[in-house]
Short mmCIF file of C-alpha atoms in Angstrom, two decimals:
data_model
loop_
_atom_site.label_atom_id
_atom_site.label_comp_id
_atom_site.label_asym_id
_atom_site.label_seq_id
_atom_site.Cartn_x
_atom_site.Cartn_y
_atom_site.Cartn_z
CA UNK A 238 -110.11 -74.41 -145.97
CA UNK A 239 -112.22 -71.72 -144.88
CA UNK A 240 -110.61 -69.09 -143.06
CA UNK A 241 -111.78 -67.79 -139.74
CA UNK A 242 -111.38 -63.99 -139.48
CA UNK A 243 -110.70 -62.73 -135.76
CA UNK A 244 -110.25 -59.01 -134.60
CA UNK A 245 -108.68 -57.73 -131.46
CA UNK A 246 -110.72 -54.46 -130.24
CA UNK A 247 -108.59 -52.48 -128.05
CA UNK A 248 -105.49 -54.13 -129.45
CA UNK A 249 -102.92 -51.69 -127.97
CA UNK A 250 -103.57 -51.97 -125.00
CA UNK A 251 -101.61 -54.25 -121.80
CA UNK A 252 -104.20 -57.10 -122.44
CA UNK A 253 -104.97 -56.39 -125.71
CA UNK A 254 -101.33 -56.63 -126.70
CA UNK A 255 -100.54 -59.87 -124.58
CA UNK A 256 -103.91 -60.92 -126.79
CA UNK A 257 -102.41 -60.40 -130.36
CA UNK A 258 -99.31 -62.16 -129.09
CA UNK A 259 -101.13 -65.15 -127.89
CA UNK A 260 -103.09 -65.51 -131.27
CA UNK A 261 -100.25 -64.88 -133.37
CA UNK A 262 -98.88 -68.13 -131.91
CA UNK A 263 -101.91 -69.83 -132.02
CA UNK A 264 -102.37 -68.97 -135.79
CA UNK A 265 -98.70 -71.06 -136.41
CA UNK A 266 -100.94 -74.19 -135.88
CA UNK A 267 -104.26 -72.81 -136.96
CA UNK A 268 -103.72 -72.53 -141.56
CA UNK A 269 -107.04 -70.98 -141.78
CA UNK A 270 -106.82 -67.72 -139.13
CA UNK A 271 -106.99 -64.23 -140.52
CA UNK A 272 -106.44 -61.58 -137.39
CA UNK A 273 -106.71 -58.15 -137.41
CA UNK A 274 -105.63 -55.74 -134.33
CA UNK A 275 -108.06 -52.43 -134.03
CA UNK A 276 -106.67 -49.90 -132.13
CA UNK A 277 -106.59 -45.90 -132.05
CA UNK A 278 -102.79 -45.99 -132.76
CA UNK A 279 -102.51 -48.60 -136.20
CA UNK A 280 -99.12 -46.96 -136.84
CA UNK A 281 -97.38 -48.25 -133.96
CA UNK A 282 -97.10 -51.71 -134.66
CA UNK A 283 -95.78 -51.60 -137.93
CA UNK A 284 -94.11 -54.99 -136.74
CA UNK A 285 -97.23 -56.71 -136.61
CA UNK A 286 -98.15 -55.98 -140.11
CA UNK A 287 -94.86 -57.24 -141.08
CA UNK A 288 -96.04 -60.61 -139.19
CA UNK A 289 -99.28 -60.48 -141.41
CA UNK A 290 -101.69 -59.06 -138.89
CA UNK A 291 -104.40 -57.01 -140.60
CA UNK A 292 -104.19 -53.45 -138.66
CA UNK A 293 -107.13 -50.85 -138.79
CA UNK A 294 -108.17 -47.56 -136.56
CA UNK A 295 -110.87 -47.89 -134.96
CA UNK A 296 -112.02 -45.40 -131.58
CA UNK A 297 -115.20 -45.92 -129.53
CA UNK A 298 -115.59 -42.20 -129.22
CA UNK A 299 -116.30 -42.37 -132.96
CA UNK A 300 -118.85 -44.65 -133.60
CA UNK A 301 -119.32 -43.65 -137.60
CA UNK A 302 -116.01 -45.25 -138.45
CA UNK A 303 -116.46 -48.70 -136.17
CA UNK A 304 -118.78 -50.44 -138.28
CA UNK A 305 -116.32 -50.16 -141.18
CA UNK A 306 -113.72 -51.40 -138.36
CA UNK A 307 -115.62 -54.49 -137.95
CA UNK A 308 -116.67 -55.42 -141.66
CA UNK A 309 -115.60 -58.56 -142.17
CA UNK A 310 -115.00 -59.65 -139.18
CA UNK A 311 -116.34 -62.79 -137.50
CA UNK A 312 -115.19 -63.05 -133.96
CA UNK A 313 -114.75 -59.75 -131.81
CA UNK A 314 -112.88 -59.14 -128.90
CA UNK A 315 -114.01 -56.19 -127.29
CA UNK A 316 -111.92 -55.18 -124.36
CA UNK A 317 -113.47 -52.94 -121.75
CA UNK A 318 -112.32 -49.23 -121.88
CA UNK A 319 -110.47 -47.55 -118.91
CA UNK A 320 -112.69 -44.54 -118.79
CA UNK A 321 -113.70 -45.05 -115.57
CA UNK A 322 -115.04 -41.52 -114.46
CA UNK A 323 -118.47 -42.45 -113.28
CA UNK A 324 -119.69 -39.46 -116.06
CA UNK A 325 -121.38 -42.75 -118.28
CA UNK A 326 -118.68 -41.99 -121.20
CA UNK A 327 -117.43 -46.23 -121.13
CA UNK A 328 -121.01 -47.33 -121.55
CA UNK A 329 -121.78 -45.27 -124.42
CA UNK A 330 -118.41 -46.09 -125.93
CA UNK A 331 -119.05 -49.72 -125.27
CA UNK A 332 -122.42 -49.20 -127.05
CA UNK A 333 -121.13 -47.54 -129.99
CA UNK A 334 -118.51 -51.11 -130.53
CA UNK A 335 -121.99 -53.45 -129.87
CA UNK A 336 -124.00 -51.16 -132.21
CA UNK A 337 -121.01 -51.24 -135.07
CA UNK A 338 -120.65 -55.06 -134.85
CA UNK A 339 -124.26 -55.95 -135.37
CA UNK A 340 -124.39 -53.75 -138.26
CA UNK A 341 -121.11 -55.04 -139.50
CA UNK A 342 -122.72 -58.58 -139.19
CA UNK A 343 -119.51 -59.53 -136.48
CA UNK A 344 -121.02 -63.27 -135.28
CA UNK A 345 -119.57 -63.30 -132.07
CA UNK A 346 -118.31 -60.67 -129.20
CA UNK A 347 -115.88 -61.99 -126.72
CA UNK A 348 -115.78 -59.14 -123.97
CA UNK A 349 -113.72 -58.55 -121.14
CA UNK A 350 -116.07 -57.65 -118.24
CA UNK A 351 -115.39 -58.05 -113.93
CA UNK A 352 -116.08 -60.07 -111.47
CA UNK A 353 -119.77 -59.42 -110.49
CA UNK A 354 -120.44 -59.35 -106.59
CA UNK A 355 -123.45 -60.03 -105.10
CA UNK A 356 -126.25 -57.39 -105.96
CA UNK A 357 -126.00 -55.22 -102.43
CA UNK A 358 -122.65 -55.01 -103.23
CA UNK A 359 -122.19 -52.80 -106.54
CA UNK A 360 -119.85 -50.25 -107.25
CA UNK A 361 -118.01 -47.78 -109.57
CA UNK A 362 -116.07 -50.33 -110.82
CA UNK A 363 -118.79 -53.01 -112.09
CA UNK A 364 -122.07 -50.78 -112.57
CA UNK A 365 -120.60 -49.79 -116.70
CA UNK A 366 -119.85 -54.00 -116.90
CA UNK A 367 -123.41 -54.70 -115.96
CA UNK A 368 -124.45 -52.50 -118.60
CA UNK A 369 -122.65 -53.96 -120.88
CA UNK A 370 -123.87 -57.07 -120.36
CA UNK A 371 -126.87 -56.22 -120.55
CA UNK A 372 -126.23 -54.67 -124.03
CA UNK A 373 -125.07 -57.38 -125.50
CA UNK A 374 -127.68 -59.45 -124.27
CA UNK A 375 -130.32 -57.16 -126.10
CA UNK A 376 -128.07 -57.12 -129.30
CA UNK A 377 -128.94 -60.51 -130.54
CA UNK A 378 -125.35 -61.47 -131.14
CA UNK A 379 -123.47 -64.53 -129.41
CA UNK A 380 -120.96 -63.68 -126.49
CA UNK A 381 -118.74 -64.70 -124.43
CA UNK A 382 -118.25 -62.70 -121.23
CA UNK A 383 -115.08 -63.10 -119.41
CA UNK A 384 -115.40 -61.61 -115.51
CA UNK A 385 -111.87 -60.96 -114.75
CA UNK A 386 -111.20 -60.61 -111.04
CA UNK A 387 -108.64 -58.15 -109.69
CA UNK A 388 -105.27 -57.86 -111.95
CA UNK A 389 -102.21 -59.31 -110.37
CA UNK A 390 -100.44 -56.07 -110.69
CA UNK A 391 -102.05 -54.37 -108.12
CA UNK A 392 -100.20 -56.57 -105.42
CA UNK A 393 -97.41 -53.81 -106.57
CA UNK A 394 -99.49 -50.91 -104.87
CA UNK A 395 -101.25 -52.95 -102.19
CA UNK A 396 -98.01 -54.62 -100.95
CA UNK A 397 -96.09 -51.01 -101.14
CA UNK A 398 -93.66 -50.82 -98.92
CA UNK A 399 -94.31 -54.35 -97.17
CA UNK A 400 -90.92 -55.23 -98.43
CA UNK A 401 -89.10 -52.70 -96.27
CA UNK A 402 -90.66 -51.92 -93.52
CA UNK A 403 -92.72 -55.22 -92.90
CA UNK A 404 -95.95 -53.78 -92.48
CA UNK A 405 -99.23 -54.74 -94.92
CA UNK A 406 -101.14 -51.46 -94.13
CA UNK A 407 -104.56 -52.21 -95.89
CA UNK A 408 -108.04 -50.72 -95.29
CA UNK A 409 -109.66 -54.57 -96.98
CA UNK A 410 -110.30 -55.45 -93.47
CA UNK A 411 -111.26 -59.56 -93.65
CA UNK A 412 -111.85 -58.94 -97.29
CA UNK A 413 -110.42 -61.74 -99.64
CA UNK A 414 -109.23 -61.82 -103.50
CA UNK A 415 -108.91 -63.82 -106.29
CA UNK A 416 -106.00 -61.92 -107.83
CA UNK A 417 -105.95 -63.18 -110.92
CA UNK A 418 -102.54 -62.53 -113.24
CA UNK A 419 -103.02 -60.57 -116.77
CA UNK A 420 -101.40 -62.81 -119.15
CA UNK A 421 -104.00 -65.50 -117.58
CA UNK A 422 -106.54 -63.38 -118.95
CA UNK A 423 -104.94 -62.59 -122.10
CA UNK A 424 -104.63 -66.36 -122.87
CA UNK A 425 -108.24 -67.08 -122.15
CA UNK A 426 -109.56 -63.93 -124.44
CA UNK A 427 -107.38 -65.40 -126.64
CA UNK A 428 -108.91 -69.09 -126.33
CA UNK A 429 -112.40 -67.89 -126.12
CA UNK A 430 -112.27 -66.14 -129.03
CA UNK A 431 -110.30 -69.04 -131.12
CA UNK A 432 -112.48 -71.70 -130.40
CA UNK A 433 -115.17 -71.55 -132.68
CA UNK A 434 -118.36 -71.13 -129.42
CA UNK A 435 -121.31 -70.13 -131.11
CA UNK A 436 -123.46 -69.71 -128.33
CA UNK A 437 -124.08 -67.06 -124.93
CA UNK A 438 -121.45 -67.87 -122.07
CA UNK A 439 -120.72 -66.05 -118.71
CA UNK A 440 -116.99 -67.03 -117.23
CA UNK A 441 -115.42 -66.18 -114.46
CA UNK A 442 -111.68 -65.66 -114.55
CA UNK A 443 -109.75 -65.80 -110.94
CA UNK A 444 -106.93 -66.99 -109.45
CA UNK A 445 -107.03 -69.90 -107.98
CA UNK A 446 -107.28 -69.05 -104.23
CA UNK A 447 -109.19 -66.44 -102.73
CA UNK A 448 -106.81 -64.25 -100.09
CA UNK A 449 -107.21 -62.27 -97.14
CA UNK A 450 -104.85 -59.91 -95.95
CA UNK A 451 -103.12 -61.81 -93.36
CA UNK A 452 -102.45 -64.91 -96.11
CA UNK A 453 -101.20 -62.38 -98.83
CA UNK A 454 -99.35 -61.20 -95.91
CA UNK A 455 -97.97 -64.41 -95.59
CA UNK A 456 -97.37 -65.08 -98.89
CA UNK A 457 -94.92 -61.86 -99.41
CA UNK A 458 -93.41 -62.80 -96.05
CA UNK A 459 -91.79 -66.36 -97.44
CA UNK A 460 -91.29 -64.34 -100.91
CA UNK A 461 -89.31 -61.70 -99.20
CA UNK A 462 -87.71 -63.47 -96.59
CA UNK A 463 -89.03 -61.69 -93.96
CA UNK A 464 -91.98 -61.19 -91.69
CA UNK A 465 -94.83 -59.36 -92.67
CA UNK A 466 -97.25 -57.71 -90.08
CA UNK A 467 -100.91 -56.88 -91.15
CA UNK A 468 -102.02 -53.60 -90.05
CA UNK A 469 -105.79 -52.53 -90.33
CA UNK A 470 -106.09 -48.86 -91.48
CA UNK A 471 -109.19 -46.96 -92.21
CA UNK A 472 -110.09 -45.58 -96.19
CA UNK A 473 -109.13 -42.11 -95.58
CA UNK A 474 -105.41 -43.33 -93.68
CA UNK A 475 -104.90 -45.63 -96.36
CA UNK A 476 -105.30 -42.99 -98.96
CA UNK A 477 -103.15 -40.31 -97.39
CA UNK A 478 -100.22 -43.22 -96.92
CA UNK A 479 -100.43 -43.50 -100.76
CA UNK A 480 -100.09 -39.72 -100.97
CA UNK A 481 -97.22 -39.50 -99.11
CA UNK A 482 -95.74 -42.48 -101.43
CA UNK A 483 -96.29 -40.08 -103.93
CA UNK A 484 -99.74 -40.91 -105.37
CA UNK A 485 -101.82 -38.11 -107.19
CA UNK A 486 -104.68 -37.49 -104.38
CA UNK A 487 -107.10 -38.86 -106.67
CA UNK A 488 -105.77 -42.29 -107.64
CA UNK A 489 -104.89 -42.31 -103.97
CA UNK A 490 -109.17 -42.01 -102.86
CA UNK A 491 -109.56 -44.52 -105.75
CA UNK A 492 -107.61 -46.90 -104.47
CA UNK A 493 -108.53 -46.42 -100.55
CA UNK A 494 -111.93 -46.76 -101.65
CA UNK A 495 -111.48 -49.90 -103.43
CA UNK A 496 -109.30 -51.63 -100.43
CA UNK A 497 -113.05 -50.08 -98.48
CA UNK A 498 -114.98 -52.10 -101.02
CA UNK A 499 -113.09 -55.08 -100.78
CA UNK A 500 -113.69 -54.90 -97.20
CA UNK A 501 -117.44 -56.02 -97.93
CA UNK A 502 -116.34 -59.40 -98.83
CA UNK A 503 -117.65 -58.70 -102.28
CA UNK A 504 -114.69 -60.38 -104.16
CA UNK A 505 -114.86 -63.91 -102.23
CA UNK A 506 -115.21 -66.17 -104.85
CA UNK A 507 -113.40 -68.77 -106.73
CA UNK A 508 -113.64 -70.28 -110.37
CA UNK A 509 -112.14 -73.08 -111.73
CA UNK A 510 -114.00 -71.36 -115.16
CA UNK A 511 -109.78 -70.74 -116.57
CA UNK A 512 -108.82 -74.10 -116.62
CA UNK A 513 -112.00 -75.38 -117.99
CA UNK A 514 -111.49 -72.60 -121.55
CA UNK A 515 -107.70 -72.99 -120.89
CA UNK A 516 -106.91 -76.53 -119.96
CA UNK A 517 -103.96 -75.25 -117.69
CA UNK A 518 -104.31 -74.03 -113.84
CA UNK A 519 -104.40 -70.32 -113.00
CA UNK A 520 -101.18 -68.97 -111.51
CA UNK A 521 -101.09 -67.95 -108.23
CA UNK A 522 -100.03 -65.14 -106.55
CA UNK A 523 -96.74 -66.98 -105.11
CA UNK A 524 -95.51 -66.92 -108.97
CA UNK A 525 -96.38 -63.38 -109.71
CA UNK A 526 -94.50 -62.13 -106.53
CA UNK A 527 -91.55 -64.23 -107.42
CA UNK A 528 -91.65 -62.81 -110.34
CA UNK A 529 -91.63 -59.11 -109.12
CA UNK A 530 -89.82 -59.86 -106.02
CA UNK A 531 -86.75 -57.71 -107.14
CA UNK A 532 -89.05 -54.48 -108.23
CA UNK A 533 -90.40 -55.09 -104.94
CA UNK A 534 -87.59 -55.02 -103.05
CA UNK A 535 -85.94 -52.62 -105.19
CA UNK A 536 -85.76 -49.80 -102.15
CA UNK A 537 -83.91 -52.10 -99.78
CA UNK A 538 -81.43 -54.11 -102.80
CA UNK A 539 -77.73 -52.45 -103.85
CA UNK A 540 -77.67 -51.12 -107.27
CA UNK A 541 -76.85 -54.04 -109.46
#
């Protein structure tokens, strides 16, 4: 049986790590799977190695030592950095990982890219993926491109204090989401990069309902048990509430500016793309709030 060798770039990471998980179950029902996990830090998962998972370094920021990374290897997961400083530093390290797994002779790349809006509609947070793209188009080698929409997890910061003091106090104005949850987009890196596709493919990754303010609003409300009253801020309110939450200023502007973004509409789409890789429905935001309903509420709960 031949074996098919698959790497994990970016492997200790949140998604990366959920990825490595997902394929080391896979690989109980799948004989001829060889994975490796590349990451910066090899020596901290000694108890993947014990499980048979190949483990070698590999950083972005030094592109002489990623081809070597890659040798072998014949399906790539390449998981988007988080440098995202708007100094260019993600595109060149995504370029260096392209670069190393042509001349490593990788045969596919599976990368983890966002949700494009329409053109008028760009930002900090999509210019580097459209770059990307556009590098591996030019590379020659067969991708798959997986658009994730908006994490889950940042319910936690947009929601706040909606839990206590029943106000959503947002700066998205009629804006809607796709929110899509993390381990949704762990299993479909995982399944994308399993399943043997030879050729170029674009996929977008959501949730599978697209949510303005007032229904997230509603959503928390029947999660919490209480009612939850939408309040329209501007940017620079929004991102002085988060400092006075305790937010370093600039992940606070971040943030605000992102919740001004959103306020574009830009994000208003919808993809049934998961279920199609996946064959299972995307979860919804209802689950992932249920789910974090007592972190949530954790300022208004007795100790346990």
């Amino acid at each position: 049986m031949k074996t098919m060798h698959l790497a994990v770039a970016g492997a200790s990471g949140q998604l990366g790590s959920l990825v490595v998980n997902e394929l080391i179950q896979l690989r109980a029902s799948r004989p001829g799977m060889a994975l490796t996990a590349i990451t910066r830090t090899p020596e901290r998962h000694a108890a993947w190695q014990e499980r048979g998972i190949g483990l070698r370094f590999g950083d972005f920021d030094q592109p002489q030592g990623l081809a070597a990374a890659f040798t072998g290897v014949e399906r790539l997961l390449l998981i988007s950095t988080n440098t995202i400083d708007g100094t260019g530093r993600r595109l060149e390290q995504h370029r260096h990982a392209i670069a190393a797994a042509r001349q490593a002779g990788v045969g596919h790349i599976v990368y983890t890219s966002f949700l494009q809006p329409e053109e008028g509609k760009r930002s900090l947070l999509n210019d580097d993926h459209r770059a990307t793209e556009a590098l591996l188009q030019e590379s020659g080698i067969g991708h798959t491109i997986l658009r994730n929409a908006f994490y889950q997890d940042l319910l936690l910061v947009i929601l706040g204090t909606a839990a206590v003091d029943g106000q959503l106090r947002t700066a998205m104005g009629q804006g809607h989401v796709s929110y899509v949850a993390r381990e949704d987009c762990a299993h479909a890196a995982a399944a994308a990069l399993e399943d043997g596709y030879r050729g170029n493919r674009i996929l977008d990754m959501t949730g599978p309902a697209a949510l303005d303010a007032p229904a997230l609003a509603a959503i928390a409300a029947q999660v919490f048990g209480r009612s939850i009253e939408v309040v329209a801020i501007d940017a620079e309110e929004r991102a002085r509430h988060f400092i006075v939450a305790g937010m370093p200023a600039p992940m606070a502007t971040m943030l605000a500016g992102i919740e001004r973004w959103l306020a574009t509409d830009a994000m208003h789409m919808v993809s049934d793309d998961f279920t199609r890789l996946t064959g299972r429905p995307a979860s919804p935001v209802q689950a992932f709030l249920q789910a974090h309903r007592r972190q949530l509420l954790a300022p208004v709960l007795p100790p346990a």
